[in-house]
PDB file of C-alpha atoms and ligand atoms in Angstrom:
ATOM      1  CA  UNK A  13      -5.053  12.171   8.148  1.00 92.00           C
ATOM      2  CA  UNK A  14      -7.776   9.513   6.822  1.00 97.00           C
ATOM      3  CA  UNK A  15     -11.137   9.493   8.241  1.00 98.00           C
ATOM      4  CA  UNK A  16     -12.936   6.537   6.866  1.00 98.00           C
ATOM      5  CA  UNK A  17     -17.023   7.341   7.463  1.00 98.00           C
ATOM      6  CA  UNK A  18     -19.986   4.709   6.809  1.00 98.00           C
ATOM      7  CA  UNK A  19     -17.688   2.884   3.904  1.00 98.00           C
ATOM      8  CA  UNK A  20     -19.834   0.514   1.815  1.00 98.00           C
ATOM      9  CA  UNK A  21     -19.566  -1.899  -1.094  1.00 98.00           C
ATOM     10  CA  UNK A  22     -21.955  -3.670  -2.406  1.00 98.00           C
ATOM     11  CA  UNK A  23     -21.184  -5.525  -5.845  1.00 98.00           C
ATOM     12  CA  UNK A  24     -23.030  -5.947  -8.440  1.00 97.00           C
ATOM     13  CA  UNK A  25     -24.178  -9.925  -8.122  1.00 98.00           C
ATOM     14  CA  UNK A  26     -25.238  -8.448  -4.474  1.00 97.00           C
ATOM     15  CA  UNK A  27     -22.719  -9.401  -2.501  1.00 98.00           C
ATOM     16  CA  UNK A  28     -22.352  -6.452   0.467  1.00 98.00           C
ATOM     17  CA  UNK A  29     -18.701  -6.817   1.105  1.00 98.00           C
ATOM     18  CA  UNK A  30     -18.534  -3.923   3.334  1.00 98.00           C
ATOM     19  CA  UNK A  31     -21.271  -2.874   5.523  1.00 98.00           C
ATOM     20  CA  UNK A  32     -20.730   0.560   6.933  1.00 98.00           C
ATOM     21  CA  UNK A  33     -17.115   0.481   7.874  1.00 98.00           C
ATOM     22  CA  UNK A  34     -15.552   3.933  10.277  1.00 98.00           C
ATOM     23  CA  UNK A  35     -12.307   3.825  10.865  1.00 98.00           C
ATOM     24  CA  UNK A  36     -10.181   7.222  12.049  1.00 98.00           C
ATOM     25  CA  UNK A  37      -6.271   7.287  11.525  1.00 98.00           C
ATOM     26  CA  UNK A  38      -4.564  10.964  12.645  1.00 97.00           C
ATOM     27  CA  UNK A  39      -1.379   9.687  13.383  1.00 97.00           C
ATOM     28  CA  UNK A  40       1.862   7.902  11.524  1.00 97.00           C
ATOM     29  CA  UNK A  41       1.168   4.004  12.672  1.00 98.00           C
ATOM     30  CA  UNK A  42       0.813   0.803  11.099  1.00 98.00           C
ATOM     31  CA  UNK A  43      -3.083  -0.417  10.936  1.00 98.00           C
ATOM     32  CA  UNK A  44      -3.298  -4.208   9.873  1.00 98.00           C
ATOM     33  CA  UNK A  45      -6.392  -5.431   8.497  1.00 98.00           C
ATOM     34  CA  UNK A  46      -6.770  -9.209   9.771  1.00 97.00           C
ATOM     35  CA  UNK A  47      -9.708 -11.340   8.937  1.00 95.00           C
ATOM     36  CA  UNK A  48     -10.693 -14.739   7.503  1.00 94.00           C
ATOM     37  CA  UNK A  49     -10.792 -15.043   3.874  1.00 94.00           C
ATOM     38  CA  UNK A  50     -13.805 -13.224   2.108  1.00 96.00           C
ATOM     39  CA  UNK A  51     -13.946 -10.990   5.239  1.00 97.00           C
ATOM     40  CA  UNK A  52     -13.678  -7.539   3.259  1.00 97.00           C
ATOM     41  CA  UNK A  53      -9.998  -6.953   3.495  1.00 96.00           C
ATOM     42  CA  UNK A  54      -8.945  -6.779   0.090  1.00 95.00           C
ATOM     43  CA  UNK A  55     -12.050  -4.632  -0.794  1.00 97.00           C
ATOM     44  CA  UNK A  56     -11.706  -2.063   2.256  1.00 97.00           C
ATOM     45  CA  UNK A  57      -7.984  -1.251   0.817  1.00 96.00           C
ATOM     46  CA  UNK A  58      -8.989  -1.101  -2.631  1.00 95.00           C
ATOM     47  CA  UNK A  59     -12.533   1.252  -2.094  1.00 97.00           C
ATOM     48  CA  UNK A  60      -9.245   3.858  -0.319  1.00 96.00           C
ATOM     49  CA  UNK A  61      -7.601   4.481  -3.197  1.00 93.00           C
ATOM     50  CA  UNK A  62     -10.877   3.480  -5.386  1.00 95.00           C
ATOM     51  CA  UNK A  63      -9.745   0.359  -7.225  1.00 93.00           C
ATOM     52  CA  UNK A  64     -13.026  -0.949  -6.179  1.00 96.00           C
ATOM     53  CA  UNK A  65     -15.669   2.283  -6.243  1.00 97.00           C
ATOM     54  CA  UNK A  66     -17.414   2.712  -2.801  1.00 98.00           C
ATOM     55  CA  UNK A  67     -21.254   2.076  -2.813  1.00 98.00           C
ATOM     56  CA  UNK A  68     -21.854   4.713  -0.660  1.00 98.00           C
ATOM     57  CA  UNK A  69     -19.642   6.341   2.527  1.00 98.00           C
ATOM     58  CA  UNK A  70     -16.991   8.897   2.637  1.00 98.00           C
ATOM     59  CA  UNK A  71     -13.252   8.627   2.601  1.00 98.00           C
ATOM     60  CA  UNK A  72     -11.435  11.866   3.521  1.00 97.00           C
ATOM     61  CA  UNK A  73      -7.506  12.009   2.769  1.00 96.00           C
ATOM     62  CA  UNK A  74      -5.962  15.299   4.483  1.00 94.00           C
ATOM     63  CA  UNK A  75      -9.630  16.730   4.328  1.00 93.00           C
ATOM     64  CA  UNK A  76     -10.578  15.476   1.030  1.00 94.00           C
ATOM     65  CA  UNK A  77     -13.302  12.841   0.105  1.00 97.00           C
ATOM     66  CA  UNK A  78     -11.870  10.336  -2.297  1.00 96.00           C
ATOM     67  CA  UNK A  79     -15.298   9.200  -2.882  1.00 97.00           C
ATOM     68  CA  UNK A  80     -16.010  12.505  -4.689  1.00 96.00           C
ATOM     69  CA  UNK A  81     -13.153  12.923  -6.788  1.00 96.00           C
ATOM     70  CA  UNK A  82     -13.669  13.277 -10.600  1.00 95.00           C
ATOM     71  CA  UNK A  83     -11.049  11.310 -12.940  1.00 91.00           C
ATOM     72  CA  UNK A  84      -8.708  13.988 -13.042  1.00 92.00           C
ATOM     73  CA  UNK A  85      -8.501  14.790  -9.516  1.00 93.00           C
ATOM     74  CA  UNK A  86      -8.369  11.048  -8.327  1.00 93.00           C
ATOM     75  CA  UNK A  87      -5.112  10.667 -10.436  1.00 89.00           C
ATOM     76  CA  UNK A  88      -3.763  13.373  -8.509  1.00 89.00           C
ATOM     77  CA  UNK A  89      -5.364  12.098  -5.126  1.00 91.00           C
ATOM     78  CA  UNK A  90      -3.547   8.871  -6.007  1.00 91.00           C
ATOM     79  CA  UNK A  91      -0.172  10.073  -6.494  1.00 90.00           C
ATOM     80  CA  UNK A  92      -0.858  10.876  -2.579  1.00 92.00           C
ATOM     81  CA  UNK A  93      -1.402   7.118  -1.624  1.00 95.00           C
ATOM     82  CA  UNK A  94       1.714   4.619  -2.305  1.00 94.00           C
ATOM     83  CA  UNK A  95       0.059   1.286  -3.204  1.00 93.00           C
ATOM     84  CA  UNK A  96       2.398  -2.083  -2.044  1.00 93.00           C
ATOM     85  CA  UNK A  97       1.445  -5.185  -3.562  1.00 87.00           C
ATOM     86  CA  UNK A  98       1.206  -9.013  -3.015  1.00 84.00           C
ATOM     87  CA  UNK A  99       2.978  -9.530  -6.383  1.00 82.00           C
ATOM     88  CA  UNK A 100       5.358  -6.281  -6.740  1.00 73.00           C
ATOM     89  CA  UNK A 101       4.237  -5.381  -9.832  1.00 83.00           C
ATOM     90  CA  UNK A 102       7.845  -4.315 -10.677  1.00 90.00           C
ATOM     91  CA  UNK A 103       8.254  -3.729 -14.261  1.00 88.00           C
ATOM     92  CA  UNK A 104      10.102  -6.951 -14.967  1.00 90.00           C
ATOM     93  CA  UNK A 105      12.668  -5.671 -17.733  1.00 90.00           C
ATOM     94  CA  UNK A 106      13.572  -2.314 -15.953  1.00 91.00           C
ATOM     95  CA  UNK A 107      16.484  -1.555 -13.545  1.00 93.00           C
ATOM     96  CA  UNK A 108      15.837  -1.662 -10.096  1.00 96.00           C
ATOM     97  CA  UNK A 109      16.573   2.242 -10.297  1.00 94.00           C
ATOM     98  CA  UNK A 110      14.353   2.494 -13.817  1.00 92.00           C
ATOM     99  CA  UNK A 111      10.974   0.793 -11.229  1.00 93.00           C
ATOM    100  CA  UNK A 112      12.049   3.060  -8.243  1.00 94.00           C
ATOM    101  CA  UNK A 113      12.183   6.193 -10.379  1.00 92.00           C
ATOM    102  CA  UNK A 114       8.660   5.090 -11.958  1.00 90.00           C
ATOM    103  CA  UNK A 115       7.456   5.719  -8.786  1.00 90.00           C
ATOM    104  CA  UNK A 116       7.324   9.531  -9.330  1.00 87.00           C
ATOM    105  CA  UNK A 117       5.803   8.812 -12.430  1.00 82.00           C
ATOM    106  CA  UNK A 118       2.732   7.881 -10.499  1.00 69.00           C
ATOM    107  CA  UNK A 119       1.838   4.942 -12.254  1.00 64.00           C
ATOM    108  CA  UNK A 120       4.331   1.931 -13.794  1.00 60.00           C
ATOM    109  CA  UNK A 121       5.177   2.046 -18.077  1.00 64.00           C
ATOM    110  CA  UNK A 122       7.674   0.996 -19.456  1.00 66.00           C
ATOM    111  CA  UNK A 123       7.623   3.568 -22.512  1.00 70.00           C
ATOM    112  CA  UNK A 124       7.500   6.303 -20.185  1.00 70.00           C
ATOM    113  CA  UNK A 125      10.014   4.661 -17.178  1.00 67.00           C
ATOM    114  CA  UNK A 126      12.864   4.784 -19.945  1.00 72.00           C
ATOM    115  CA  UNK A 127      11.739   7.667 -22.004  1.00 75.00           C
ATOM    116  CA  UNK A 128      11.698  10.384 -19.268  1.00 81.00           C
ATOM    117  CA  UNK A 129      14.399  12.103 -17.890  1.00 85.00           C
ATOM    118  CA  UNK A 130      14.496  12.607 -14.399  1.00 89.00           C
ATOM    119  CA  UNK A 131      15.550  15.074 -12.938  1.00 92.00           C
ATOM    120  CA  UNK A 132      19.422  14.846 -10.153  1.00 94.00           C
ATOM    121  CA  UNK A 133      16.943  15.916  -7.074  1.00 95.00           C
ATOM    122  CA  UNK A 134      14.967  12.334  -8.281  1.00 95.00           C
ATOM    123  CA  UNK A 135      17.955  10.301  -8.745  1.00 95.00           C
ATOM    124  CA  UNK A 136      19.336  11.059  -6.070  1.00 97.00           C
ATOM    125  CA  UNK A 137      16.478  10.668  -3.871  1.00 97.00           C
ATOM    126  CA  UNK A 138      16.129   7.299  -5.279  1.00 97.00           C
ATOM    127  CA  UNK A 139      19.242   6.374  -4.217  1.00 98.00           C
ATOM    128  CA  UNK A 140      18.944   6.831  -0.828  1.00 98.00           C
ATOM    129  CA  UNK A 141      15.824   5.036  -0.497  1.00 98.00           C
ATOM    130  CA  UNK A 142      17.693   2.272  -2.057  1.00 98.00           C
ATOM    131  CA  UNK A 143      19.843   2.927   0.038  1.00 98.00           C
ATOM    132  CA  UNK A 144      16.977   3.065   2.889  1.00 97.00           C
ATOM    133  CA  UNK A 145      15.664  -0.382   2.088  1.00 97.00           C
ATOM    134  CA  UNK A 146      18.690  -2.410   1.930  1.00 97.00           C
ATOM    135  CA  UNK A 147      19.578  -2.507  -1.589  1.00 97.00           C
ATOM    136  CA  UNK A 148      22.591   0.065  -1.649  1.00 97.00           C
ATOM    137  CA  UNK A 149      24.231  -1.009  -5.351  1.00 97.00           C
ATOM    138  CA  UNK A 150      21.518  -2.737  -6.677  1.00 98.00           C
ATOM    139  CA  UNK A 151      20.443   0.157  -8.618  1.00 97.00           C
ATOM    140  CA  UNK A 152      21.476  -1.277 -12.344  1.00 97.00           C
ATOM    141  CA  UNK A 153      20.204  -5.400 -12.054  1.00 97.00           C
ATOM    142  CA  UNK A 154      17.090  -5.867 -13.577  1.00 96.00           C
ATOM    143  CA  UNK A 155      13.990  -7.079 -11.400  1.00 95.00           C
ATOM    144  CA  UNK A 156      13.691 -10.016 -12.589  1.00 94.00           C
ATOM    145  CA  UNK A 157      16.949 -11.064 -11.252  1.00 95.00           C
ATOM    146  CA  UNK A 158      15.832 -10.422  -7.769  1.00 96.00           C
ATOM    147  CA  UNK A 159      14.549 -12.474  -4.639  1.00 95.00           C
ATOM    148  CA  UNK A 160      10.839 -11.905  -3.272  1.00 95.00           C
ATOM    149  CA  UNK A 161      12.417  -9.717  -0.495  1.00 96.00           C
ATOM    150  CA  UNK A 162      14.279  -7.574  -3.041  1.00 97.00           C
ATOM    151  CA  UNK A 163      10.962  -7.138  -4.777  1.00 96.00           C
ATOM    152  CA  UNK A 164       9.090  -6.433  -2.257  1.00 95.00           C
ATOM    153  CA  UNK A 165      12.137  -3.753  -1.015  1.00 97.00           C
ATOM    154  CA  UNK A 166      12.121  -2.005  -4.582  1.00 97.00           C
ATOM    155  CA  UNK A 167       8.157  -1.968  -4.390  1.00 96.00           C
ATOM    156  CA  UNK A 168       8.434   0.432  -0.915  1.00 97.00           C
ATOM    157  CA  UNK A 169      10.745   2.654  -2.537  1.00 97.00           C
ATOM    158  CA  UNK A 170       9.106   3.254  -5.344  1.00 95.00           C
ATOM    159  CA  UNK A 171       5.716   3.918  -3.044  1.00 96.00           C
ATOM    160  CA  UNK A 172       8.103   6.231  -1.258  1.00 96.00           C
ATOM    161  CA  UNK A 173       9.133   7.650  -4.197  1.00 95.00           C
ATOM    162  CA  UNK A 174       5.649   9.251  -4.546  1.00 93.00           C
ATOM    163  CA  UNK A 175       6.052  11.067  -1.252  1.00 94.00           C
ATOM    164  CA  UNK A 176       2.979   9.457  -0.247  1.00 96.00           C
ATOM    165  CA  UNK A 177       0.348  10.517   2.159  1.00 96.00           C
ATOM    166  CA  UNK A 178      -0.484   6.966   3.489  1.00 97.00           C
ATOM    167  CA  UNK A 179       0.528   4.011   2.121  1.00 97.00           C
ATOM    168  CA  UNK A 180      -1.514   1.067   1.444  1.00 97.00           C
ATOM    169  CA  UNK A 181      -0.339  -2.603   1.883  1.00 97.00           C
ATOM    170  CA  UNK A 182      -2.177  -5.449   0.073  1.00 94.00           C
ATOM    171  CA  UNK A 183      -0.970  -8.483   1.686  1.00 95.00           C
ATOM    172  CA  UNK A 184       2.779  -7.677   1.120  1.00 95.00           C
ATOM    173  CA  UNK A 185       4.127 -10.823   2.700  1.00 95.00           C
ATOM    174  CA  UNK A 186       2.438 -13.793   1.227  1.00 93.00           C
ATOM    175  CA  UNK A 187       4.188 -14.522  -1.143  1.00 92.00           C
ATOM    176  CA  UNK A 188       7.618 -14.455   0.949  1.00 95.00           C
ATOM    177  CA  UNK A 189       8.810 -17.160   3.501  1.00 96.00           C
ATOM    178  CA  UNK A 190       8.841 -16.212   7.295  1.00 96.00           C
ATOM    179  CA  UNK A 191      12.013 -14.617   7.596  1.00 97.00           C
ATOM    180  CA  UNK A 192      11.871 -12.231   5.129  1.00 96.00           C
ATOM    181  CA  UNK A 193       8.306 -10.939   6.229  1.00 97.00           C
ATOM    182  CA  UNK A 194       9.391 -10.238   9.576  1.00 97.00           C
ATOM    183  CA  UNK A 195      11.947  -8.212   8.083  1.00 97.00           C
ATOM    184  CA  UNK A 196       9.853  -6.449   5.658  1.00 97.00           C
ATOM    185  CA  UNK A 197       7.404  -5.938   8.458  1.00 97.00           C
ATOM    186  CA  UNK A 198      10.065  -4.492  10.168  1.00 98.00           C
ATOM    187  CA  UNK A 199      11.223  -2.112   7.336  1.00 97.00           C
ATOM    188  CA  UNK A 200       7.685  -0.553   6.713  1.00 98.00           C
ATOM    189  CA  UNK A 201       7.137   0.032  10.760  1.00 98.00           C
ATOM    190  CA  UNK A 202      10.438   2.032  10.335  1.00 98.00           C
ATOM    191  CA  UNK A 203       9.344   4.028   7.163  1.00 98.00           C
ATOM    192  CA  UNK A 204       5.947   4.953   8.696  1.00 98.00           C
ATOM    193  CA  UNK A 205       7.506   6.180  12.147  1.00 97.00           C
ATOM    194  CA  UNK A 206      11.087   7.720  10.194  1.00 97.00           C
ATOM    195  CA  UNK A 207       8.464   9.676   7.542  1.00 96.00           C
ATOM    196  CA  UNK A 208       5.486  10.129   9.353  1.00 97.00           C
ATOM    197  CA  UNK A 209       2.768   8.526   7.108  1.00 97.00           C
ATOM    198  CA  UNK A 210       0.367   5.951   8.239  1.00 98.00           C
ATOM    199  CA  UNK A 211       0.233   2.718   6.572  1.00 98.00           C
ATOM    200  CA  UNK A 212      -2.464   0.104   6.315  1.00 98.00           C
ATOM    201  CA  UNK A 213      -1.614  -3.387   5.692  1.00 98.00           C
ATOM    202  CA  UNK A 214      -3.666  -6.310   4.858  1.00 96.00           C
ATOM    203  CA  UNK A 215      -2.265  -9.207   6.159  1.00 95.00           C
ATOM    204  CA  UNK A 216      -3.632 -12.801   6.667  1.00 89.00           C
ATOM    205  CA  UNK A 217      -1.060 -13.719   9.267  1.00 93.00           C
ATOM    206  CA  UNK A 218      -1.971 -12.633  12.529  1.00 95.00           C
ATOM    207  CA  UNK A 219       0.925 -13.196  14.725  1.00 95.00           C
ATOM    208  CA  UNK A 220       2.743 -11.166  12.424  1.00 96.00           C
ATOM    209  CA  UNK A 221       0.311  -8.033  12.380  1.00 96.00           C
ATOM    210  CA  UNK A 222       0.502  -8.664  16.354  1.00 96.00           C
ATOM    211  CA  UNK A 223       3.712  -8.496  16.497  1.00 96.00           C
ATOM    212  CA  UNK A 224       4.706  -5.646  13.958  1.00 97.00           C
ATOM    213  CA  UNK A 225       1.254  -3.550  14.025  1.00 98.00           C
ATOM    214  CA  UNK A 226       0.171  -0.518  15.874  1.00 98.00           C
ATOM    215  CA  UNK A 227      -3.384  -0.825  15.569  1.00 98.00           C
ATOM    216  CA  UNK A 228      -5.472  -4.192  14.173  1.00 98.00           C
ATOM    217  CA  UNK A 229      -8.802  -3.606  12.690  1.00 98.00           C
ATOM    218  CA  UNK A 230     -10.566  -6.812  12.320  1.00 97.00           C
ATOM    219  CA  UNK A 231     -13.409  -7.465   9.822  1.00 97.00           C
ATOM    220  CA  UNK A 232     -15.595 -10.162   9.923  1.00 97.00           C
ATOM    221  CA  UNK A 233     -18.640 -10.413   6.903  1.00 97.00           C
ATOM    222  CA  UNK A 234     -18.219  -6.721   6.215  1.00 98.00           C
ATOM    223  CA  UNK A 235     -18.306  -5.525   9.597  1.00 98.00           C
ATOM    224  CA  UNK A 236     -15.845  -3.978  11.293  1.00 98.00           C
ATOM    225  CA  UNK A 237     -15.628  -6.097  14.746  1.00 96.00           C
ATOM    226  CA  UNK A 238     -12.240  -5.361  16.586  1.00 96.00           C
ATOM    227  CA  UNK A 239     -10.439  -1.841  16.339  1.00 97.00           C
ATOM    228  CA  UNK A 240      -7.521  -1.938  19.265  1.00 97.00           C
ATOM    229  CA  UNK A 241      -3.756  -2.348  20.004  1.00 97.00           C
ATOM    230  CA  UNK A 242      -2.252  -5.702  19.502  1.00 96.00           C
ATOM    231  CA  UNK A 243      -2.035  -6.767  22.968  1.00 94.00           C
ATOM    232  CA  UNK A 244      -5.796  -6.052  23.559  1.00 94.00           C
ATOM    233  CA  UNK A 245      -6.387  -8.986  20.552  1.00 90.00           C
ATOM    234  CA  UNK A 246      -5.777 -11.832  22.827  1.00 78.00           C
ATOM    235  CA  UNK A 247      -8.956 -10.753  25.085  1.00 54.00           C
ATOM    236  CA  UNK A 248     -11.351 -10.489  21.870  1.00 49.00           C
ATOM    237  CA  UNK A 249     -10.146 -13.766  20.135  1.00 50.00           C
TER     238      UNK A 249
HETATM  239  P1  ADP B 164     -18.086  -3.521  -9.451  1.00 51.25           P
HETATM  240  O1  ADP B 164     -19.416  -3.713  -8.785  1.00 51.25           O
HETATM  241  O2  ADP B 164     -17.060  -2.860  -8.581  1.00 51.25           O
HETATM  242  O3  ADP B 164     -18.188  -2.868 -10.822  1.00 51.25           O
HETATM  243  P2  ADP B 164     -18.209  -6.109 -10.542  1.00 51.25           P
HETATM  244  O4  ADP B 164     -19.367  -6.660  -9.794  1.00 51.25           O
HETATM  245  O5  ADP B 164     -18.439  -5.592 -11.937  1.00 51.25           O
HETATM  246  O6  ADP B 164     -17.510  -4.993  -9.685  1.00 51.25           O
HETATM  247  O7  ADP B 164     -17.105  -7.244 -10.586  1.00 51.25           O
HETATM  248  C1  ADP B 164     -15.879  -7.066 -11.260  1.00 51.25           C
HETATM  249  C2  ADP B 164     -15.426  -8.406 -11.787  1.00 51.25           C
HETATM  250  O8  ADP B 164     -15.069  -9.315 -10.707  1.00 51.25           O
HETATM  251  C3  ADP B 164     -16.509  -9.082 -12.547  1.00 51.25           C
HETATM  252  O9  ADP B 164     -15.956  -9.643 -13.708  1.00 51.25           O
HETATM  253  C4  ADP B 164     -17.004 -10.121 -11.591  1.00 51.25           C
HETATM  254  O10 ADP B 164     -17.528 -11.220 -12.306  1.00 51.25           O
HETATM  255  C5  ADP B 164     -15.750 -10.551 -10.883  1.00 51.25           C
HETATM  256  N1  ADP B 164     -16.104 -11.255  -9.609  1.00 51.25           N
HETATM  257  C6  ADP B 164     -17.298 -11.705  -9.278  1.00 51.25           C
HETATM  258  N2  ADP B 164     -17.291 -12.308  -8.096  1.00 51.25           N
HETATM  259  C7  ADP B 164     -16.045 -12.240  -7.630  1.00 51.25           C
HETATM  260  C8  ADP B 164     -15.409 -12.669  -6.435  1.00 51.25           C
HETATM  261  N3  ADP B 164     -16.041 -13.318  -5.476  1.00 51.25           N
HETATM  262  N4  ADP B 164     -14.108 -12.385  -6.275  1.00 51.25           N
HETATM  263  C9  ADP B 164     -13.449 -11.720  -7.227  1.00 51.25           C
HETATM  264  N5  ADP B 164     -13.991 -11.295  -8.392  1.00 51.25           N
HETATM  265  C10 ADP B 164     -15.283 -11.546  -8.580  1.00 51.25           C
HETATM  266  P1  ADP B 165     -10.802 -10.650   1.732  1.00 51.25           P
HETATM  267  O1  ADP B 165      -9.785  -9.737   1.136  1.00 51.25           O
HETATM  268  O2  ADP B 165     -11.005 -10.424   3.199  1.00 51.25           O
HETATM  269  O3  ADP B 165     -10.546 -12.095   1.425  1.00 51.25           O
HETATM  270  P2  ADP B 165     -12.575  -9.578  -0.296  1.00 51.25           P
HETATM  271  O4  ADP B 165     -12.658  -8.116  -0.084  1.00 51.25           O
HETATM  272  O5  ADP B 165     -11.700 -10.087  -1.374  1.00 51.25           O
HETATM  273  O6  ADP B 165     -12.232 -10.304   1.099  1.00 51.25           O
HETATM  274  O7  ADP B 165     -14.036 -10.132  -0.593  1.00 51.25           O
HETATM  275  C1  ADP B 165     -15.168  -9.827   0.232  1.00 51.25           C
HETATM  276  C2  ADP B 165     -16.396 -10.475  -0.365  1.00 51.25           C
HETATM  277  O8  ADP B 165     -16.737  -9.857  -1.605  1.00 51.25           O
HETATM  278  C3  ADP B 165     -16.230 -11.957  -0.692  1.00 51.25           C
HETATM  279  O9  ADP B 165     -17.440 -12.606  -0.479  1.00 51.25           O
HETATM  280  C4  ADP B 165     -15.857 -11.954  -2.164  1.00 51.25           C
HETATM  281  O10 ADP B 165     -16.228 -13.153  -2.774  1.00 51.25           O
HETATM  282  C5  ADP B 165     -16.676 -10.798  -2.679  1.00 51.25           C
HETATM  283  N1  ADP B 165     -16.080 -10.125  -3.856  1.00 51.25           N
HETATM  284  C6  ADP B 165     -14.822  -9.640  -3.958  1.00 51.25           C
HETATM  285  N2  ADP B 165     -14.627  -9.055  -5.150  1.00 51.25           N
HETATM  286  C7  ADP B 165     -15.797  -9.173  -5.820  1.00 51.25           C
HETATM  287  C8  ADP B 165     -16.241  -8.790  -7.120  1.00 51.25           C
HETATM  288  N3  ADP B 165     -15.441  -8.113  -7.960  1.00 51.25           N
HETATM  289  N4  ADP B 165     -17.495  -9.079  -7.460  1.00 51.25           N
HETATM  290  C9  ADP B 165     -18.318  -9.733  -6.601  1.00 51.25           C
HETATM  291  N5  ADP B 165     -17.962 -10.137  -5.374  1.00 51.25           N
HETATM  292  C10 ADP B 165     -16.722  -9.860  -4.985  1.00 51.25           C
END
């Protein structure tokens, strides 16, 4: 599924923020990425769908290297990955349905969310992820009249509106008080297992990537220093 090989990024005032990361995923499960701040986290998710462009290494999605991809083809490879955010980004005067739809848009617009007409096979998949999520009926408020946890709900449907290959996390939770991350923790370990697609999450909390994680890849300076199952973290630490 991804097969991360060598991954590198240095930046240009010299900072090497990754430092040969390889990291194999060929099965549905949820991968957290702990480590402290400055560790590497944020750009190790970013270099995967090439927010942040790789110094050198190979990232191979299904077979093909992200790394390599011209413009046009890394729009299409990026339709593939569903990107979750810290802060939504929900389009704030669109319907809850209007963002989820957007998802099969591949990208977020407001010109295009309202001026396109979706097909009934979208619609009516976008219901039952709304469904899916928790928000059965919320389809017509607008998102800015919803909680964080509501956000963060409409932001994995629209990811899984893409029909996404893997899905990407970037700290998902911090902006949301306890309870509700344990429950969107919960949610996304359902997703990945009910459709099969491997998610990585950063996530600065580490009893909740040990409790709600599959795998935890730690990075420390760069380096990739603990890849194992939850229960194995208590040994390293
Ligand atoms: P790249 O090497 O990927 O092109 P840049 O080095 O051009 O990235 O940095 C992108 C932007 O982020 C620049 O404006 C840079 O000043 C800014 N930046 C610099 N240091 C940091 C940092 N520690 N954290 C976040 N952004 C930073
Ligand atoms: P984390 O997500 O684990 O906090 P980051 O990936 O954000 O770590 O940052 C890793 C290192 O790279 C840090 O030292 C950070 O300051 C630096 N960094 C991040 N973005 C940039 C940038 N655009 N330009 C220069 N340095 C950056």
């Amino acid at each position: 599924m991804l097969d991360v090989q060598c991954l590198s990024k240095v930046y240009k005032t010299g900072k090497r923020a990754l430092n040969g990361i390889d990291m194999i995923i060929d099965r549905p499960q949820v991968v957290a990425i702990i480590g402290s701040s400055g560790a590497g986290k944020s750009t190790f998710i970013r270099c995967i769908n090439r927010l942040v462009e790789p110094t050198s290494g190979r990232i191979l999605l299904n077979g093909k290297d992200i790394v390599a991809l011209d413009r046009k083809d890394l729009r299409s490879a990026r339709r593939r990955i569903g990107m979750i955010f810290q802060e939504y980004n929900l389009v704030e005067r669109l319907t809850v349905m209007q963002n989820v739809l957007s998802g099969r848009l591949g990208y977020v617009s407001l010109f295009a969310s309202l001026r396109y007409r979706f097909p009934a096979e979208d619609i009516r998949a976008a219901f039952e992820l709304l469904d899916r999520v928790g928000l059965a009926g919320y389809q017509d408020r607008r998102a800015d009249a919803l909680s964080g946890g509501q956000r963060q709900r409409v932001g994995i449907a629209r990811a899984l509106m893409q029909r996404p290959d893997l899905l990407l996390l970037d700290e998902p939770t911090a902006s949301l008080d306890p309870k509700t991350s344990r429950q969107i923790m919960r949610l996304v370990g359902e997703l990945v297992a009910e459709r099969k697609t491997p998610a990585i999450i950063n996530i600065h909390d580490v009893a909740l990537a040990k409790s709600h994680a599959d795998r935890i890849v730690g990075l420390s300076e760069g380096a990739l220093v603990f890849d194992d199952t939850p229960d194995q973290l208590t040994d390293a630490a």
